[in-house]
Coordinates of N, CA and C in Angstrom, one line a residue:
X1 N 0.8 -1.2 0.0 CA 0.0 0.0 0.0 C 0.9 1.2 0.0
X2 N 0.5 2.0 -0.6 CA 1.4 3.5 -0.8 C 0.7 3.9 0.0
X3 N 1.8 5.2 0.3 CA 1.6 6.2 1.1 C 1.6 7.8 0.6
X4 N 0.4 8.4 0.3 CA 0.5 9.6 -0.3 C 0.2 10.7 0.4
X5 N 1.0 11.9 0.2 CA 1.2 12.9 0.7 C 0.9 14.4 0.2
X6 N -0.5 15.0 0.4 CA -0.8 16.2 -1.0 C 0.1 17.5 0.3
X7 N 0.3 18.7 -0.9 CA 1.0 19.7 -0.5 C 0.2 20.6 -1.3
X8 N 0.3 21.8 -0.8 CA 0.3 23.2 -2.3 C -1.1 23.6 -2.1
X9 N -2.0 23.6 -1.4 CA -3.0 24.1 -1.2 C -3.3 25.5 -0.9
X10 N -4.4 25.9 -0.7 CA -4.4 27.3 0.0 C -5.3 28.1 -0.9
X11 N -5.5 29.5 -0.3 CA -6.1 30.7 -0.8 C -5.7 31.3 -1.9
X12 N -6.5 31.5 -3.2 CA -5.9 32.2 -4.4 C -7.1 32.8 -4.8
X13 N -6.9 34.4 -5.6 CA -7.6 34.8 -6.2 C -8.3 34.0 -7.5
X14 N -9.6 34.5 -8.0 CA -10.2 34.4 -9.3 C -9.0 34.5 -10.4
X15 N -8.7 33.4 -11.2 CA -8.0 33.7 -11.9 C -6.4 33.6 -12.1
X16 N -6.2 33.0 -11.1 CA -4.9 33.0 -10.2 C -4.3 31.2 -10.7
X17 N -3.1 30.8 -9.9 CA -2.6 29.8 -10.3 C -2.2 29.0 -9.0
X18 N -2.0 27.9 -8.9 CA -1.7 26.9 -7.7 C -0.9 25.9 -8.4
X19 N 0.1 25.1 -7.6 CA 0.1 23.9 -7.8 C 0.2 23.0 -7.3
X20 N -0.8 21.8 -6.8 CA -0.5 20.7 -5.8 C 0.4 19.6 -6.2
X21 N 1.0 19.1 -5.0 CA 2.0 17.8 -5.0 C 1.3 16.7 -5.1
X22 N 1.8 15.7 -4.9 CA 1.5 14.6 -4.2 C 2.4 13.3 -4.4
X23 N 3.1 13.4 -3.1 CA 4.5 12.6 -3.1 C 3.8 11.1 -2.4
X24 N 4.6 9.9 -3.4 CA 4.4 8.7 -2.9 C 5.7 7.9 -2.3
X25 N 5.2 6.9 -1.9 CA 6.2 5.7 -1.0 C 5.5 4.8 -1.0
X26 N 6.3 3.6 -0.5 CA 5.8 2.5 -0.4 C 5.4 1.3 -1.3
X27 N 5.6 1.9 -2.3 CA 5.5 0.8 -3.1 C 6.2 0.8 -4.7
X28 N 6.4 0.3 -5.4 CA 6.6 0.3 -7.0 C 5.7 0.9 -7.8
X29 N 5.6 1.2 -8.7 CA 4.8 2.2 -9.3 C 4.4 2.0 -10.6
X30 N 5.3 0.7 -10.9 CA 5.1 0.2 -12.6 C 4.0 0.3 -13.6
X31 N 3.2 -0.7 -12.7 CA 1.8 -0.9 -13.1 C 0.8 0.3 -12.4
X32 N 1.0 1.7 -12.0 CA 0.3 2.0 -10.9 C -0.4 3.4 -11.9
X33 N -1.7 4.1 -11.5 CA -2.2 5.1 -11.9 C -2.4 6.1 -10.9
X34 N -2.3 7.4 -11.1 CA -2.6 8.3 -9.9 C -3.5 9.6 -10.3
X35 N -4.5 9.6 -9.6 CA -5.5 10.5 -10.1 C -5.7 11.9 -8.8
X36 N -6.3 12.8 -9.3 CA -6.5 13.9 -8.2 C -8.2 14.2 -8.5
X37 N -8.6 14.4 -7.0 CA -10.0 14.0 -7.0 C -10.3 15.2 -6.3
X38 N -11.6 15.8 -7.0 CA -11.9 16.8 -5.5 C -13.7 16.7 -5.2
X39 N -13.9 17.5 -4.6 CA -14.9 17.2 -3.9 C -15.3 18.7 -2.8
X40 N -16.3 19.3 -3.4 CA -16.5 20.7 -2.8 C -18.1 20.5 -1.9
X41 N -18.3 21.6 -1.4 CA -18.9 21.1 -0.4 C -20.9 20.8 -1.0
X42 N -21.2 19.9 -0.7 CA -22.5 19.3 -1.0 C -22.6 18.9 -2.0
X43 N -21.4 18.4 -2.6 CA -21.3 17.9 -4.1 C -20.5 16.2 -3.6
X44 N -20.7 15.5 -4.9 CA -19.9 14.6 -4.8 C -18.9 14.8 -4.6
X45 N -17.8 13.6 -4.9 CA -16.0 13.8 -5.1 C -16.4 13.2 -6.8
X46 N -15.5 13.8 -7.2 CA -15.2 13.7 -8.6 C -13.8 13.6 -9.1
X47 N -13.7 12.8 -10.3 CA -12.1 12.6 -10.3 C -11.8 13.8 -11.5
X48 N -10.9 14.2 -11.5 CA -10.7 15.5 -12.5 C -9.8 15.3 -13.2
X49 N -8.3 14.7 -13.2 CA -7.4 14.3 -13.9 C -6.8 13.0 -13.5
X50 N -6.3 12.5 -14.1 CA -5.5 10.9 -13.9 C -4.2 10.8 -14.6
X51 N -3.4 9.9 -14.4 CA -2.2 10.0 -14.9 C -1.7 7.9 -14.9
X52 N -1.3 7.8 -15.8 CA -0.4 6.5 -15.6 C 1.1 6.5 -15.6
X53 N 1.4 5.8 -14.3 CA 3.0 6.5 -14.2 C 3.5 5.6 -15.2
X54 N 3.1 4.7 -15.4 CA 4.5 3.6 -16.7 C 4.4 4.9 -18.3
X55 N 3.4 5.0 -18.7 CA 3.0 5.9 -19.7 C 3.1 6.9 -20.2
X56 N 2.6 7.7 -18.7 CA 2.5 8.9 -18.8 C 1.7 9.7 -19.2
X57 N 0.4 9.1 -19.9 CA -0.5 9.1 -20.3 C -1.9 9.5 -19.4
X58 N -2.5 10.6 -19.8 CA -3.3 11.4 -18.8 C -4.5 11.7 -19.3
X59 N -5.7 11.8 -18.7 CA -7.2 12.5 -18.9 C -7.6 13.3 -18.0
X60 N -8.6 14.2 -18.3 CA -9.0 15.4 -17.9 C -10.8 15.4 -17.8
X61 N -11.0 15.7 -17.3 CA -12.4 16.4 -16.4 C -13.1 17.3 -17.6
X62 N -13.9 17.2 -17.9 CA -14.5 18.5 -18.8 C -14.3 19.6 -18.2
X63 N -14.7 20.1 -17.1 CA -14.6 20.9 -16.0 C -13.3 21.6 -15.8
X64 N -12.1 21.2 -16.0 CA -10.9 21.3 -15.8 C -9.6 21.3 -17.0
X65 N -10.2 20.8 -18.2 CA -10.1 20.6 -19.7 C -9.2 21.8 -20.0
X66 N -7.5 22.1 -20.4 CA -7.3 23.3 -21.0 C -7.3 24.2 -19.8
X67 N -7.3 23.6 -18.4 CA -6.6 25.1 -17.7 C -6.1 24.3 -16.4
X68 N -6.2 23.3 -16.3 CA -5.5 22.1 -15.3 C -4.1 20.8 -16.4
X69 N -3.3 20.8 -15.8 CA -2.5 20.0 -16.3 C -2.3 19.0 -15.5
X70 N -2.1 17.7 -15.3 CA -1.3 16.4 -14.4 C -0.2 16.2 -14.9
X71 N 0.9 15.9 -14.3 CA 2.2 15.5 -14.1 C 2.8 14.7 -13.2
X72 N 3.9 14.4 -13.7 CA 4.6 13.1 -13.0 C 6.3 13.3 -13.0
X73 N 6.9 13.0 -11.7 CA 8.0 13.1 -11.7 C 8.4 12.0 -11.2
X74 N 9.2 10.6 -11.9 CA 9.5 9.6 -11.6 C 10.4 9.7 -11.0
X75 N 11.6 10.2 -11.1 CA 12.7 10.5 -9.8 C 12.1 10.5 -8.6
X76 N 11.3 11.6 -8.6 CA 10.8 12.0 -7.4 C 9.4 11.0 -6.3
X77 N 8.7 10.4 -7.4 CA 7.9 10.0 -6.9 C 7.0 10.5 -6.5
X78 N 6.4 11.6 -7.8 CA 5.5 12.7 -6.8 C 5.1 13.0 -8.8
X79 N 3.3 13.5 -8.3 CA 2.6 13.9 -8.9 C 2.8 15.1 -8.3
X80 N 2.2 15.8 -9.8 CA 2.0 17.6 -10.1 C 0.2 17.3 -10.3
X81 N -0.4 18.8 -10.0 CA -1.4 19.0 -10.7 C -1.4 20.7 -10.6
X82 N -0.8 21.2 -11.8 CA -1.1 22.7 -11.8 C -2.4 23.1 -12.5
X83 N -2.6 23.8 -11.6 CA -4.0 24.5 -11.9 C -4.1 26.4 -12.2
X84 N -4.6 26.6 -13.4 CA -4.4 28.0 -14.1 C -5.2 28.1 -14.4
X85 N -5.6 29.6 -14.6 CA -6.9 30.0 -14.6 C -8.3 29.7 -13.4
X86 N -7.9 29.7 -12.2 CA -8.8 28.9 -11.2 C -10.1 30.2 -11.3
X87 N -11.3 29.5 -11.0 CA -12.7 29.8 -10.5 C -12.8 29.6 -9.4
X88 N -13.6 30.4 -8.8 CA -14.4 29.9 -7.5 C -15.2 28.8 -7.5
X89 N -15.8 28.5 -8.5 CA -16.2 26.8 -8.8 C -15.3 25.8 -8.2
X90 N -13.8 26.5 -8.5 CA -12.8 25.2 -8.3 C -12.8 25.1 -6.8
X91 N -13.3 26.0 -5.8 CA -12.9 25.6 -5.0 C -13.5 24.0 -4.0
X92 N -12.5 23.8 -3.5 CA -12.9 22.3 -3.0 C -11.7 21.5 -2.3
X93 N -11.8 20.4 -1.6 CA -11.0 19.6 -0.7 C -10.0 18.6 -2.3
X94 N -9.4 18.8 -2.4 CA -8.3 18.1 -3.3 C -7.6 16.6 -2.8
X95 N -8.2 15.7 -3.4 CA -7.3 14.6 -2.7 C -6.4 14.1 -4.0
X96 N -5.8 13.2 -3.6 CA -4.5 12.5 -4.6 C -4.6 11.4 -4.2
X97 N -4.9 10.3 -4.9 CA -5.4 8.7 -5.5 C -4.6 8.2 -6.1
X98 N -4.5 6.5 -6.3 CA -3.6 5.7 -6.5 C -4.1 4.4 -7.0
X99 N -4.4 4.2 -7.4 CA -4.8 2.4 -8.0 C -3.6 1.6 -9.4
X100 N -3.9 0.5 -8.6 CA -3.3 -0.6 -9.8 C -3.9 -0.3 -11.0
X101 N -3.6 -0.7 -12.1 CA -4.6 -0.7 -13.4 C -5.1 -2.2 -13.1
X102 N -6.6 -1.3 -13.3 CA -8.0 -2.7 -13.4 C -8.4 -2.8 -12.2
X103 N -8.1 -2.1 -11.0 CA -8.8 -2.0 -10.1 C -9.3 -0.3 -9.4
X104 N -10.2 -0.6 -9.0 CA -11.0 0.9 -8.9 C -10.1 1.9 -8.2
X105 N -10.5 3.1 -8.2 CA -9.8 4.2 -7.1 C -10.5 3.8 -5.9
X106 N -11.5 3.6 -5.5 CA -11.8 3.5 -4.1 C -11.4 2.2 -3.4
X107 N -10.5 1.6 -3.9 CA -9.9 0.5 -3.4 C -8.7 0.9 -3.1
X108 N -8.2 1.9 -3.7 CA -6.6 2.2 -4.3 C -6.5 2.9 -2.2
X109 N -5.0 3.7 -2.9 CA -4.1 4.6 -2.0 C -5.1 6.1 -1.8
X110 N -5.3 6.8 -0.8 CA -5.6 8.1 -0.7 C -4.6 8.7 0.1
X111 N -4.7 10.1 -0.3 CA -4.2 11.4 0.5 C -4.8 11.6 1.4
X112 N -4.7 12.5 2.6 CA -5.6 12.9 3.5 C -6.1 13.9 3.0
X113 N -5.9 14.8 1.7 CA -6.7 15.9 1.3 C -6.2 17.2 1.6
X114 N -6.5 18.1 0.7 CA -5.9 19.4 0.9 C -7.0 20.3 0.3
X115 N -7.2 21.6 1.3 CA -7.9 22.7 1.0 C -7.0 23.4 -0.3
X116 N -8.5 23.9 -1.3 CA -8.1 24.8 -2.2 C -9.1 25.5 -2.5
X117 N -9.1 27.1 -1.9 CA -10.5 28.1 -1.9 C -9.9 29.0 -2.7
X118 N -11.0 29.2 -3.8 CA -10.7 30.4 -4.8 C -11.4 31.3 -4.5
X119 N -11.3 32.8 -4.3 CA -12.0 34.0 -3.6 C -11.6 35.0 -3.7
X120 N -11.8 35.8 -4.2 CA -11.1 37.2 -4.0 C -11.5 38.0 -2.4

């Protein structure tokens, strides 16, 4: 079981930019996928971008489409997710996910989650 770790959260204007971490451990990464999920308040969680670390290979959220990027730094062991051009829409609790390929995220690795409020 990995161990993930989100960073990079916080307060930004309408329009403004962030970028969250999320450093792993604990396991190999070969076969592994890492997605960043959020979830604002009275809404579901929703997954917004994913990444496959063997690949590199990523999808995107309609929602988030063209102003959110996912990234991967294999050295490091740590996903990116920069976010540009943020809304107040965006704001919401950010988590960082982990699954094998072929088995679901809610089975997978979680972060404990990180605030991200857009507000002037």
């Amino acid at each position: 079981q990995a161990h993930l770790v989100e960073s990079g959260g916080g307060l930004v204007q309408p329009g403004g930019s962030l970028r969250l971490s999320c450093a792993a451990s604990g396991r190999t990464f070969g076969n592994y996928g890492m997605g960043w999920f959020r979830q604002a308040p009275g809404k579901e969680r929703e997954l917004i971008a994913n990444i496959w670390w063997s690949t590199g290979s990523s999808h995107y959220a309609d929602s988030v489409k063209g102003r959110f990027t996912i990234s991967r730094d294999n050295g490091k062991n740590t996903v990116y997710l920069q976010m540009n051009s943020l809304k107040p829409e965006d704001t919401a609790i950010y988590y960082c996910a982990g699954t094998i390929a072929g088995r679901t995220w809610e089975s997978g690795d979680w972060g404990q989650g990180i605030q991200v409020t857009v507000s002037s």
